Amino acid sequence: MKRFILSTLAIILFVPFGVIADQGMWLPMLIGKYNIEDMQSKGFKLTAEDVYSINQPSIKDAIVIFGRGCTGELISPEGLLITNHHCGYGVIQSHSSVEHDYLTHGFWAMTRQEELHNPGLTVRFLVRMDDVTERVLSAIPDGAGEQVRDSIVGVVGHKITEEATSDNHYTARVMPMFYGNQYFLFIYEEFLDVRLVGAPPSDIGKFGGDTDNWMWPRHTGDFSLFRIYADKDNNPAAYSPDNVPYTPKRFLPISLKGVNPGDFTMVYGYPGSTQQYASSQAVAHVVDDLNPLNISLRDARLKVMEQHMRQSDTVRIKYASKQAGVANAWKKWIGERNGLIRLDAIEKKQQLEKNFEEWVNESPIRVEEYGHLLNSFDELYATRKPLSIAASLSREAFYAVELLQLVRQFGGLLNNVDNSKLSEEQYSRLIDYTRDFYKNYHKPIDVEIFTTMMSQLSDILPPALTPLALEELKPENSDDWYAIALGVYSQSVFADSTALISMLADSTSSRINVLQNDIMYRLSNQFDSIYSASVYPSLRDINSKLDLLYRTYVKGLMQMNPNAVYYPDANFTLRVTYGKIEGYFPSDGKEYMHQATLDGIAEKSRLDVYDYTVPQRLLDLYETKDYGKWEVNGTIPVTFLASNHTSGGNSGSPVINAEGHLVGVNFDRVWEGTMSDIMFDPDMCRNISIDIRYALFIIDKYASAGHLLEEMTLIE
Ligand code: ARG
Ligand code: GLU
């Protein structure tokens, strides 16, 4: 029986193409089977083996997971790698100070010796992937409940990864696809010594800032360069001055030919997470509850940060990366919500569900297997709603307060002490946390964020979820929250790094007592205990029930529409998506072209917009048209649009042309298309990439770092 299910599933999950739509994030090892003919019919000149192979170097060997959430690609035989500026942002910031302000001025290593070491930054290559569905599913007994199933999947997955890594230095993970209808093994090789080679000034790399983020027309030079170092045998090694540049199995040649409307493009990287199969209730929850709540909470937080950042350069540098992160999701949620509304996404999902119901009711066997689904979705999402809102309030309101984030790090140790005993080593770890935290901390910002968040929480948190410590702080008049906040911050030892560190280092003080009685600790501790009792377990339980429902639902949808195309939701595993260069019509009477150029940077620089500051040197190059070999039709191409189905995590992904050459680096989507994580619209969804020729122009003419071009393979 199980075997039968498996083979039918395999057939319905990946239908032969012919009806392949414009969307999809495909597993590279399967494109030979399902996509390559379609890709070739759209202009791709290479083979599936060129894209992904385990027998010979292929394009996949030029692609890495960069850090924790981005993609990067190798562009030279000497380990040179390109990714986005915003992916390298934290690292660039960590090397920056008011004296060496690389964020503002950029950074270019003129020799290998000048390349900067980045503790903690790693890259991972995919060694190979395998379909392990049969092995995982055959271990699950018929009728197993979700908990039993989860634990079997865990055990078998562990065994599979152990086997894959027992005689090598690789790491591995088994990942579910289609909510556990399939499982794939991913084996990675991780490199630990990754150095900063170059980054343009923020006025180039982040040009347009949050004003232009998620939007077109776009003029952001969103790239930065790194180099992977290895030991003398080309193996991963911890940072050492003796390490040498890594020789990759494969790097991407760079095309200088540019892009034209209709050209085939492929984006190859690590999209993070999508919910293509979400039910109507799930979409309604995003549109009606989650996004409006999260947007308004971030609105408040951003206002505070931005106001302080404008007043001081030190604060601006400290908060640059944090603010960018907060603003990014904020703006995406706004676009996503608008897009879902415009697409009538809820109604479309309801229609699909109605069709599904009719199809199910055609046969008693279907009713038996699928008949319960839609009602169960209704019930579960109704029960889940307040819990999911509560979880948002924790992330977006309570832990928006930075000091509470620090306290939570302490909590991990403090909650488990058997009265009064922490080792000196544990104290020194706490001191490290503190030092780290205070590097980029500005108390006045946090006091104001505390003020707005606690004031809102004390209004909206249901009494059952309100910590006593918060209840006790609540002033008679909500205008008085700022005074309360000032009181809390002057009282809490966490709010004074010097006092905190010297107390932690003083073995004669009653350290645990002081920490545990601290107002911030009590707030966070009580909050977490309430949530651990009343929110998270129920939420986990519902989510696991939903997993089962979706596993069944997706299987049913595939049976209902055997000719439609299905691809697994993104889950930060390597994917191929392909499309073509094209603009779009954002709204009535407007057409957006596929390319933006340096002329637009000059145009924007004349507007009085904070985010449109252009470095004088770039303006000079523009005024004198000193473009050298990079000139194209009297200007410099800067960015372009294409219809590749990408998501967060695809930042830094290579945009590859029909010949397999690098033409751009993906960094964003257009605002009208940000709902693509939930519903893709071929008319509106476009990914935005930096034209690789702009990056080369900046390296060569702006930064005079042309020596870096010598190690690349440029195809004229
Ligand atoms: N929206 C792009 C992404 O999601 C770029 C983000 C960085 N830029 C910014 N202005 N926050 O990663
Ligand atoms: N900027 C996004 C990232 O960091 C990519 C844009 C998107 O979400 O498509 O991955």
XYZ file of C-alpha atoms and ligand atoms in Angstrom:
738
model
C 0.000 0.000 0.000
C 2.685 2.412 1.074
C 4.707 1.636 -2.016
C 1.737 2.340 -4.191
C 1.163 5.708 -2.571
C 4.786 6.566 -3.065
C 4.920 5.901 -6.739
C 1.629 7.611 -7.543
C 2.765 10.569 -5.504
C 6.009 10.772 -7.388
C 4.040 10.962 -10.591
C 1.561 13.564 -9.474
C 3.962 15.761 -7.594
C 6.067 16.469 -10.615
C 4.021 16.473 -13.718
C 5.866 16.472 -16.998
C 5.949 19.999 -18.335
C 4.074 21.314 -21.234
C 1.946 23.398 -18.951
C 4.784 24.824 -16.931
C 3.706 28.204 -15.675
C 5.922 31.220 -15.156
C 6.374 30.483 -11.503
C 8.271 27.847 -9.613
C 11.333 27.268 -7.481
C 12.692 23.978 -8.710
C 14.982 21.455 -7.086
C 18.177 21.474 -9.167
C 18.584 17.678 -9.227
C 15.150 17.342 -10.817
C 15.287 19.949 -13.558
C 16.693 17.360 -15.965
C 13.494 15.458 -15.545
C 10.954 18.212 -15.359
C 12.210 21.574 -16.577
C 15.135 21.407 -18.916
C 13.163 21.073 -22.142
C 10.988 23.989 -21.133
C 14.074 26.005 -20.206
C 15.702 25.209 -23.531
C 12.543 26.108 -25.418
C 12.786 29.474 -23.714
C 16.338 29.960 -24.881
C 18.607 28.229 -22.371
C 21.581 26.763 -24.215
C 23.044 24.476 -21.566
C 22.074 21.044 -20.266
C 20.700 19.919 -16.939
C 24.120 18.436 -16.159
C 25.655 21.882 -16.592
C 23.298 23.229 -13.963
C 23.527 20.437 -11.429
C 25.734 17.391 -11.496
C 27.341 15.092 -8.994
C 29.729 13.651 -11.551
C 31.447 16.786 -12.770
C 31.746 20.420 -11.772
C 28.506 22.239 -12.523
C 27.078 25.700 -11.928
C 25.886 24.617 -8.480
C 29.556 24.431 -7.422
C 29.859 28.184 -7.944
C 27.005 28.966 -5.560
C 27.056 29.325 -1.782
C 24.846 30.049 1.147
C 26.384 33.324 2.277
C 26.243 33.827 6.042
C 22.937 32.808 7.458
C 20.372 34.104 5.009
C 21.813 35.069 1.644
C 23.245 33.569 -1.518
C 26.614 34.331 -3.087
C 28.512 33.122 -6.159
C 32.120 32.560 -7.106
C 33.449 34.777 -9.876
C 37.117 33.856 -10.042
C 39.372 30.824 -9.759
C 40.839 32.457 -6.665
C 37.828 32.259 -4.412
C 36.433 35.709 -5.171
C 32.739 35.899 -4.410
C 30.022 38.438 -5.097
C 26.875 38.923 -3.055
C 24.689 41.904 -2.158
C 25.847 44.939 -0.226
C 22.913 44.395 2.116
C 24.090 40.817 2.727
C 27.550 42.038 3.666
C 26.100 44.984 5.558
C 26.515 43.630 9.086
C 30.101 42.695 8.325
C 30.935 46.028 6.704
C 29.386 47.746 9.684
C 31.417 45.631 12.113
C 34.634 46.988 10.575
C 33.324 50.545 10.621
C 33.841 53.268 13.154
C 33.605 57.015 12.943
C 37.321 57.058 11.957
C 37.096 54.168 9.454
C 33.603 54.638 8.187
C 33.444 51.939 5.517
C 29.684 52.201 5.457
C 29.951 55.775 4.255
C 33.119 55.650 2.209
C 33.261 52.065 1.026
C 36.106 49.639 1.426
C 38.470 48.233 -1.175
C 41.323 45.876 -0.426
C 44.099 46.872 -2.800
C 46.141 43.799 -1.888
C 45.283 40.374 -0.499
C 46.847 41.440 2.800
C 44.256 44.146 3.179
C 41.321 41.759 2.918
C 39.481 41.799 6.224
C 38.784 38.756 8.356
C 35.217 38.327 9.637
C 34.783 36.170 12.727
C 31.657 34.061 12.462
C 31.036 34.581 8.751
C 30.901 31.329 6.783
C 29.806 30.119 3.368
C 28.395 26.724 2.453
C 28.568 24.870 -0.845
C 26.018 22.212 -1.666
C 27.991 19.017 -2.243
C 24.964 17.065 -3.359
C 21.304 16.414 -2.704
C 19.392 13.145 -2.683
C 15.790 12.066 -2.639
C 15.386 10.097 0.598
C 11.591 10.060 0.564
C 11.267 6.314 0.392
C 13.653 5.692 3.227
C 11.929 8.178 5.515
C 8.328 7.308 4.679
C 8.809 3.552 4.765
C 9.906 3.871 8.397
C 6.576 5.404 9.402
C 3.946 2.841 10.366
C 0.476 3.198 8.880
C -1.761 5.280 11.075
C 1.072 6.839 13.063
C 0.036 10.049 14.817
C 1.902 13.282 14.079
C 4.063 13.084 17.171
C 5.190 9.554 16.427
C 5.693 10.516 12.823
C 7.792 13.565 13.741
C 10.009 11.579 16.015
C 10.526 8.820 13.438
C 11.350 11.402 10.801
C 13.827 12.893 13.273
C 15.492 9.573 14.011
C 15.694 8.414 10.412
C 16.805 11.864 9.287
C 19.552 11.806 11.888
C 20.718 8.410 10.728
C 20.774 9.534 7.106
C 22.806 12.642 7.889
C 25.191 10.661 10.104
C 25.861 8.228 7.288
C 26.373 11.053 4.842
C 28.938 12.776 7.035
C 30.667 10.003 8.974
C 33.838 9.893 6.880
C 34.126 13.509 5.784
C 33.990 17.073 7.076
C 30.581 17.817 5.586
C 27.369 18.766 7.334
C 23.985 17.494 6.219
C 20.278 18.025 6.679
C 17.147 16.200 5.674
C 14.416 18.606 4.636
C 10.723 17.952 4.094
C 9.074 19.006 0.830
C 5.344 19.408 0.306
C 4.712 19.284 4.052
C 6.381 15.905 4.385
C 5.091 14.186 1.265
C 8.739 14.020 0.243
C 12.147 14.313 1.931
C 15.478 15.364 0.508
C 18.972 15.137 1.916
C 21.299 18.135 1.474
C 25.031 17.778 2.083
C 27.116 20.918 2.548
C 30.762 21.845 2.789
C 31.281 24.889 4.977
C 34.178 27.328 4.712
C 35.098 29.295 7.792
C 37.502 31.934 6.575
C 35.674 34.463 4.419
C 37.245 37.903 4.040
C 35.861 41.225 2.966
C 37.398 42.373 -0.319
C 35.301 45.299 -1.396
C 32.150 47.248 -0.750
C 30.928 50.437 -2.358
C 29.883 53.374 -0.171
C 26.342 53.033 1.156
C 25.298 55.898 -1.096
C 25.949 53.450 -3.937
C 25.364 50.057 -2.282
C 22.238 51.189 -0.490
C 21.347 54.026 -2.847
C 17.654 54.786 -2.560
C 17.605 53.261 0.922
C 14.189 52.550 2.282
C 12.584 55.073 -0.046
C 13.322 52.798 -3.001
C 13.524 49.455 -1.200
C 11.167 46.886 -2.801
C 10.514 49.335 -5.655
C 11.205 50.077 -9.261
C 12.704 52.173 -10.862
C 15.731 51.245 -8.848
C 19.329 52.422 -8.853
C 20.952 50.499 -6.037
C 24.504 49.216 -6.548
C 23.708 46.410 -4.153
C 26.906 44.341 -4.296
C 29.927 43.525 -2.183
C 32.927 41.274 -2.708
C 34.409 38.627 -0.457
C 37.066 35.951 -0.771
C 36.960 32.406 0.538
C 40.172 31.173 2.101
C 41.162 27.540 2.641
C 44.105 25.666 4.053
C 47.019 24.657 1.827
C 45.117 21.572 0.661
C 42.132 23.690 -0.387
C 40.069 22.413 2.557
C 37.967 24.498 4.938
C 39.928 25.829 7.887
C 39.397 28.291 10.691
C 40.866 31.722 10.040
C 44.627 31.722 9.859
C 47.059 34.142 8.257
C 48.520 31.049 6.568
C 45.300 30.245 4.730
C 45.282 30.718 0.977
C 42.542 31.725 -1.488
C 40.218 28.824 -2.167
C 40.220 27.264 -5.637
C 36.573 26.544 -6.440
C 35.439 23.600 -8.547
C 33.583 26.099 -10.676
C 33.193 29.859 -10.973
C 30.902 31.930 -13.171
C 32.218 33.690 -16.245
C 30.806 37.197 -16.500
C 28.985 38.356 -19.599
C 29.450 41.966 -20.661
C 26.774 41.599 -23.321
C 23.964 42.877 -21.165
C 20.304 41.976 -21.250
C 17.412 42.615 -23.627
C 13.677 42.117 -23.178
C 12.767 38.488 -23.759
C 16.223 37.125 -22.909
C 16.210 33.917 -20.893
C 17.374 34.318 -17.285
C 17.828 31.855 -14.501
C 18.275 32.672 -10.820
C 20.078 30.016 -8.843
C 20.098 30.332 -5.062
C 18.459 29.883 -1.704
C 14.888 31.232 -1.404
C 13.946 31.149 2.267
C 10.285 30.500 2.723
C 7.024 30.611 0.800
C 3.443 29.506 1.454
C 2.086 28.778 -2.011
C -0.455 26.273 -0.753
C -1.845 28.400 2.083
C -5.578 28.014 2.600
C -7.998 30.950 2.351
C -8.080 31.253 6.139
C -4.296 31.506 6.281
C -4.280 34.233 3.655
C -7.087 36.089 5.416
C -5.095 35.967 8.655
C -2.117 37.589 6.902
C -4.243 40.263 5.236
C -6.589 41.082 8.101
C -4.563 40.471 11.244
C -0.867 39.773 11.046
C 0.368 42.266 8.506
C -1.635 45.235 9.856
C -0.464 44.504 13.407
C 3.168 43.923 12.522
C 3.276 46.921 10.212
C 1.984 49.286 12.863
C 4.362 47.969 15.526
C 7.328 48.386 13.220
C 6.122 51.812 12.206
C 6.444 52.909 15.785
C 9.867 51.338 16.222
C 11.211 52.857 13.011
C 10.077 56.352 13.897
C 12.093 56.212 17.095
C 15.224 54.804 15.463
C 15.208 57.168 12.527
C 14.778 60.250 14.620
C 17.838 59.426 16.722
C 19.899 58.283 13.743
C 19.490 61.641 12.087
C 20.817 63.420 15.135
C 24.127 61.616 15.516
C 26.620 59.876 13.252
C 27.619 57.452 15.973
C 24.025 56.412 16.453
C 23.528 56.220 12.708
C 26.381 53.746 12.331
C 25.330 51.718 15.349
C 21.753 51.379 14.170
C 22.293 51.233 10.408
C 22.017 47.484 10.139
C 19.246 47.103 12.723
C 17.131 49.813 11.183
C 17.547 48.357 7.690
C 16.364 44.984 8.939
C 13.326 46.397 10.689
C 12.376 48.589 7.723
C 12.800 45.841 5.197
C 10.144 43.448 6.488
C 7.893 46.384 7.380
C 7.791 47.589 3.808
C 7.466 44.110 2.388
C 4.431 43.381 4.568
C 2.745 46.515 3.272
C 3.364 45.520 -0.350
C 2.387 41.941 0.305
C -0.914 42.917 1.829
C -1.740 45.331 -0.998
C -0.842 42.682 -3.557
C -2.992 40.008 -1.939
C -5.922 42.393 -1.830
C -5.432 43.449 -5.424
C -5.234 39.833 -6.569
C -8.371 38.906 -4.598
C -6.187 36.213 -3.136
C -8.637 35.225 -0.419
C -11.477 34.823 -2.904
C -9.236 32.906 -5.297
C -8.266 30.519 -2.534
C -11.910 30.150 -1.525
C -12.804 29.333 -5.102
C -10.074 26.724 -5.237
C -11.375 25.250 -2.003
C -14.877 25.176 -3.392
C -13.669 23.313 -6.472
C -11.774 20.978 -4.214
C -14.839 20.297 -2.145
C -16.878 19.492 -5.226
C -14.175 17.187 -6.485
C -13.967 15.452 -3.125
C -17.720 14.966 -2.972
C -17.676 13.135 -6.289
C -16.398 9.972 -4.671
C -16.817 8.312 -1.277
C -13.153 7.313 -1.227
C -12.175 10.951 -1.600
C -14.649 11.984 1.048
C -13.051 9.463 3.347
C -9.556 10.794 2.729
C -10.161 14.507 2.181
C -13.684 15.246 3.345
C -12.614 16.650 6.708
C -9.983 19.057 5.404
C -11.837 22.289 4.822
C -13.765 22.232 8.086
C -10.611 21.405 9.949
C -8.849 24.366 8.356
C -11.701 26.572 9.536
C -11.567 25.306 13.076
C -7.813 25.247 13.429
C -7.291 28.694 12.007
C -9.972 30.106 14.282
C -8.292 28.599 17.336
C -4.899 29.595 16.068
C -5.684 33.252 15.415
C -5.304 34.655 18.960
C -2.236 32.506 19.534
C -0.607 33.670 16.369
C -1.374 37.289 17.256
C 0.122 36.698 20.689
C 3.270 35.288 19.099
C 3.517 38.389 16.928
C 3.174 40.591 19.975
C 6.078 38.767 21.558
C 8.365 39.181 18.544
C 7.264 42.570 17.312
C 6.338 44.375 20.536
C 7.796 42.814 23.679
C 11.119 41.714 22.233
C 11.332 44.819 20.088
C 12.799 46.217 23.304
C 16.488 45.536 22.925
C 17.288 45.301 26.602
C 14.721 42.551 26.914
C 16.551 40.705 24.156
C 19.728 40.888 26.213
C 17.886 39.733 29.307
C 16.474 36.818 27.374
C 20.003 35.735 26.482
C 20.807 35.784 30.182
C 17.601 33.914 30.886
C 18.904 30.832 29.137
C 21.434 30.428 31.943
C 19.623 32.071 34.823
C 16.411 30.105 34.584
C 18.280 26.880 35.072
C 20.451 27.708 38.070
C 19.836 25.607 41.137
C 19.851 28.610 43.392
C 22.880 30.747 43.420
C 25.332 28.670 41.399
C 26.734 29.761 38.099
C 30.313 28.922 37.224
C 32.835 31.711 36.656
C 32.939 30.562 33.076
C 29.219 31.124 32.768
C 29.616 34.588 34.239
C 32.274 35.367 31.750
C 29.947 34.243 28.986
C 27.365 36.701 30.322
C 30.004 39.408 30.256
C 30.676 38.562 26.603
C 26.973 38.810 25.783
C 26.881 42.183 27.485
C 29.906 43.580 25.666
C 28.602 42.353 22.359
C 25.184 43.802 22.967
C 26.455 47.205 24.008
C 28.601 47.637 20.896
C 25.531 48.723 18.962
C 23.211 50.029 21.593
C 21.801 53.467 22.220
C 19.764 53.645 25.392
C 17.578 56.654 24.551
C 16.227 54.760 21.527
C 15.446 51.759 23.639
C 13.739 53.788 26.351
C 11.397 55.224 23.753
C 10.739 51.841 22.182
C 10.026 50.446 25.641
C 7.624 53.317 26.198
C 5.580 52.715 23.084
C 5.669 48.919 23.223
C 4.770 48.511 26.880
C 2.070 51.095 26.608
C 0.519 49.210 23.668
C 1.024 45.793 25.239
C -0.608 46.812 28.476
C -3.631 47.820 26.389
C -3.886 44.880 24.010
C -2.459 41.845 25.796
C -5.323 39.800 27.223
C -5.121 39.772 31.039
C -4.214 36.086 31.037
C -1.074 36.875 29.049
C -0.052 39.994 30.930
C 2.928 39.600 33.253
C 2.334 40.854 36.763
C 5.465 42.989 36.522
C 3.929 44.797 33.563
C 0.604 45.195 35.326
C 2.425 46.773 38.255
C 4.246 49.260 36.067
C 1.117 50.476 34.346
C 0.551 54.172 35.112
C -2.863 55.684 35.728
C -2.511 57.792 32.653
C -1.007 56.233 29.532
C 0.872 59.472 28.804
C 3.035 58.646 31.783
C 4.631 55.573 30.224
C 7.752 57.528 29.279
C 8.350 58.471 32.909
C 7.829 54.847 33.879
C 10.306 53.757 31.226
C 12.928 56.210 32.496
C 12.410 54.812 35.972
C 12.825 51.230 34.785
C 16.006 52.041 32.873
C 17.564 53.869 35.780
C 16.662 51.042 38.106
C 17.688 48.050 35.981
C 21.271 46.856 36.221
C 20.978 45.610 32.634
C 20.654 49.206 31.467
C 24.115 50.151 32.741
C 26.831 48.163 31.014
C 29.628 49.230 33.369
C 27.693 48.362 36.479
C 26.482 45.127 34.940
C 29.937 43.974 33.869
C 31.606 44.849 37.131
C 28.883 43.101 39.080
C 29.169 40.001 36.876
C 32.913 39.967 37.439
C 32.636 40.393 41.214
C 32.428 36.980 42.831
C 31.646 38.522 46.219
C 28.389 40.069 45.123
C 25.137 38.111 45.221
C 24.998 38.162 41.491
C 22.160 35.782 40.788
C 19.956 37.504 43.292
C 20.544 40.888 41.790
C 19.868 39.610 38.290
C 16.793 37.628 39.177
C 15.247 40.486 41.111
C 15.919 42.989 38.395
C 12.810 44.555 36.941
C 13.816 43.720 33.353
C 14.538 40.139 34.259
C 11.221 39.792 36.048
C 9.382 41.239 33.072
C 11.033 38.945 30.590
C 10.932 35.912 32.815
C 7.262 36.275 33.645
C 6.413 36.982 30.055
C 8.266 33.889 28.865
C 6.725 31.670 31.528
C 3.232 32.752 30.595
C 3.939 32.208 26.926
C 5.599 28.850 27.555
C 2.510 27.744 29.394
C -0.290 29.348 27.423
C 0.876 30.212 23.922
C 3.716 28.166 22.481
C 2.581 24.612 23.284
C -0.876 25.216 21.823
C 0.599 26.962 18.827
C 3.008 24.092 18.216
C 0.191 21.626 18.551
C -1.976 23.462 16.044
C 0.906 23.925 13.652
C 1.630 20.260 13.695
C -2.035 19.493 13.049
C -1.911 21.985 10.186
C 1.141 20.237 8.781
C -0.836 17.042 8.526
C -3.781 18.833 6.956
C -1.585 20.523 4.381
C 0.232 17.291 3.597
C -3.110 15.736 2.802
C -4.512 18.828 1.085
C -1.544 19.237 -1.251
C -1.711 15.567 -2.138
C -5.426 15.988 -2.881
C -4.879 19.108 -4.984
C -2.363 17.213 -7.037
C -4.793 14.401 -7.617
C -7.485 16.851 -8.543
C -5.272 18.691 -11.056
C -2.847 16.126 -12.370
C -1.818 18.448 -15.179
C -0.979 21.444 -13.056
C 2.546 22.132 -11.965
C 3.722 21.746 -8.410
C 6.954 22.763 -6.834
C 7.798 22.530 -3.152
C 7.580 25.705 -1.077
C 10.901 27.441 -0.540
C 12.690 26.260 2.597
C 16.172 27.709 2.182
C 17.345 24.836 0.013
C 18.991 25.381 -3.358
C 16.523 26.164 -6.136
C 16.475 27.095 -9.788
C 13.935 29.559 -11.070
C 13.831 30.830 -14.612
C 12.059 33.485 -16.598
C 12.960 36.314 -18.888
C 13.981 39.925 -18.945
C 10.806 42.027 -18.918
C 9.248 45.170 -17.497
C 5.654 45.429 -16.330
C 2.561 47.594 -16.000
C 2.334 48.563 -12.327
C -0.967 50.389 -12.615
C -3.245 51.946 -15.156
C -1.458 54.115 -17.644
C 2.041 53.230 -16.461
C 4.672 51.050 -17.982
C 7.960 50.163 -16.368
C 10.932 49.423 -18.581
C 13.290 46.534 -17.926
C 16.433 48.609 -17.327
C 17.519 51.555 -15.193
C 20.722 53.489 -15.774
C 23.157 55.940 -14.255
C 21.090 58.768 -15.724
C 18.411 57.923 -13.173
C 20.914 58.261 -10.350
C 21.745 61.756 -11.532
C 18.035 62.557 -11.842
C 17.274 61.338 -8.360
C 20.257 63.219 -6.929
C 18.554 66.454 -7.877
C 15.493 65.671 -5.793
C 15.696 66.682 -2.214
C 15.418 63.188 -0.783
C 17.590 61.935 2.083
C 18.042 58.510 0.494
C 19.155 59.998 -2.840
C 22.549 61.292 -1.846
C 25.129 60.402 -4.485
C 28.880 60.345 -3.867
C 30.483 63.359 -5.565
C 32.947 61.119 -7.344
C 30.143 59.216 -9.054
C 28.489 62.502 -10.070
C 31.806 63.654 -11.496
C 32.110 60.476 -13.568
C 28.583 61.125 -14.761
C 29.169 64.812 -15.583
C 32.338 64.113 -17.550
C 30.917 60.891 -19.028
C 34.123 59.255 -17.956
C 32.769 55.751 -18.458
C 35.702 54.102 -20.192
C 34.898 50.718 -21.664
C 31.732 50.453 -19.569
C 29.713 52.938 -21.572
C 26.547 51.524 -23.186
C 24.424 53.822 -25.363
C 25.879 56.862 -23.681
C 25.233 55.718 -20.147
C 25.884 52.912 -17.648
C 23.240 50.220 -17.152
C 22.603 49.899 -13.406
C 19.793 47.430 -12.697
C 17.244 45.323 -14.567
C 13.937 43.550 -14.123
C 13.102 39.960 -14.924
C 10.306 37.538 -14.220
C 12.116 35.071 -12.017
C 10.203 33.720 -9.043
C 12.442 34.653 -6.133
C 12.102 35.214 -2.427
C 14.003 36.439 0.606
C 17.253 34.466 0.687
C 17.671 34.888 -3.059
C 19.526 38.072 -2.230
C 22.932 37.795 -3.806
C 21.821 35.008 -6.165
C 23.387 34.950 -9.602
C 21.252 35.909 -12.561
C 22.532 33.675 -15.328
C 21.901 34.067 -19.053
C 21.211 31.469 -21.728
C 24.929 30.725 -22.059
C 25.415 30.136 -18.351
C 27.193 33.445 -17.774
C 26.610 35.899 -14.969
C 24.656 38.979 -16.084
C 23.415 40.261 -12.737
C 23.065 39.762 -9.018
C 19.547 39.481 -7.649
C 18.693 41.754 -4.738
C 15.000 42.517 -4.551
C 11.475 42.195 -5.885
C 9.078 44.924 -7.000
C 6.506 46.143 -4.493
C 3.488 45.193 -6.587
C 4.805 41.633 -6.594
C 5.817 41.022 -2.995
C 2.798 38.787 -2.448
C 4.572 36.181 -4.553
C 5.529 34.222 -1.433
C 1.835 33.440 -1.097
C 0.467 33.987 -4.591
C 2.470 34.595 -7.737
C 1.176 36.918 -10.418
C 3.054 36.679 -13.718
C 1.935 40.205 -14.643
C 3.321 41.885 -11.548
C 6.032 39.716 -10.039
C 9.500 40.826 -11.062
C 12.849 40.330 -9.439
C 15.320 43.214 -9.397
C 19.002 42.677 -10.084
C 22.076 44.805 -10.270
C 23.461 44.724 -13.791
C 26.871 43.129 -13.396
C 28.338 45.816 -15.646
C 27.458 48.458 -13.069
C 29.332 46.506 -10.413
C 32.351 46.228 -12.707
C 32.190 49.933 -13.568
C 32.125 50.827 -9.867
C 35.038 48.506 -9.092
C 37.071 49.730 -12.028
C 36.294 53.416 -12.526
C 34.912 54.499 -9.171
C 37.091 52.529 -6.787
C 40.151 52.133 -9.014
C 40.265 48.516 -7.928
C 40.582 47.247 -11.494
C 43.112 44.640 -10.344
C 40.118 42.614 -9.147
C 38.831 42.361 -12.702
C 41.988 40.594 -13.770
C 41.074 37.440 -11.947
C 37.577 37.298 -13.494
C 36.642 35.792 -16.837
C 34.917 38.569 -18.760
C 33.074 37.656 -21.925
C 32.835 40.579 -24.311
N 14.389 44.315 0.027
C 15.669 43.673 -0.124
C 15.681 42.363 0.667
O 14.682 41.942 1.163
C 16.774 44.584 0.286
C 16.865 44.865 1.731
C 17.963 45.783 2.159
N 17.711 47.184 1.925
C 17.074 48.062 2.776
N 16.891 49.285 2.414
N 16.612 47.711 3.958
O 16.655 41.880 1.150
N 16.212 41.320 -0.589
C 15.810 39.956 -0.422
C 16.786 39.084 0.371
O 17.413 39.501 1.276
C 15.588 39.398 -1.738
C 14.399 40.014 -2.241
C 13.237 39.143 -2.080
O 12.722 38.948 -0.973
O 12.877 38.657 -3.147
O 16.891 37.922 0.175
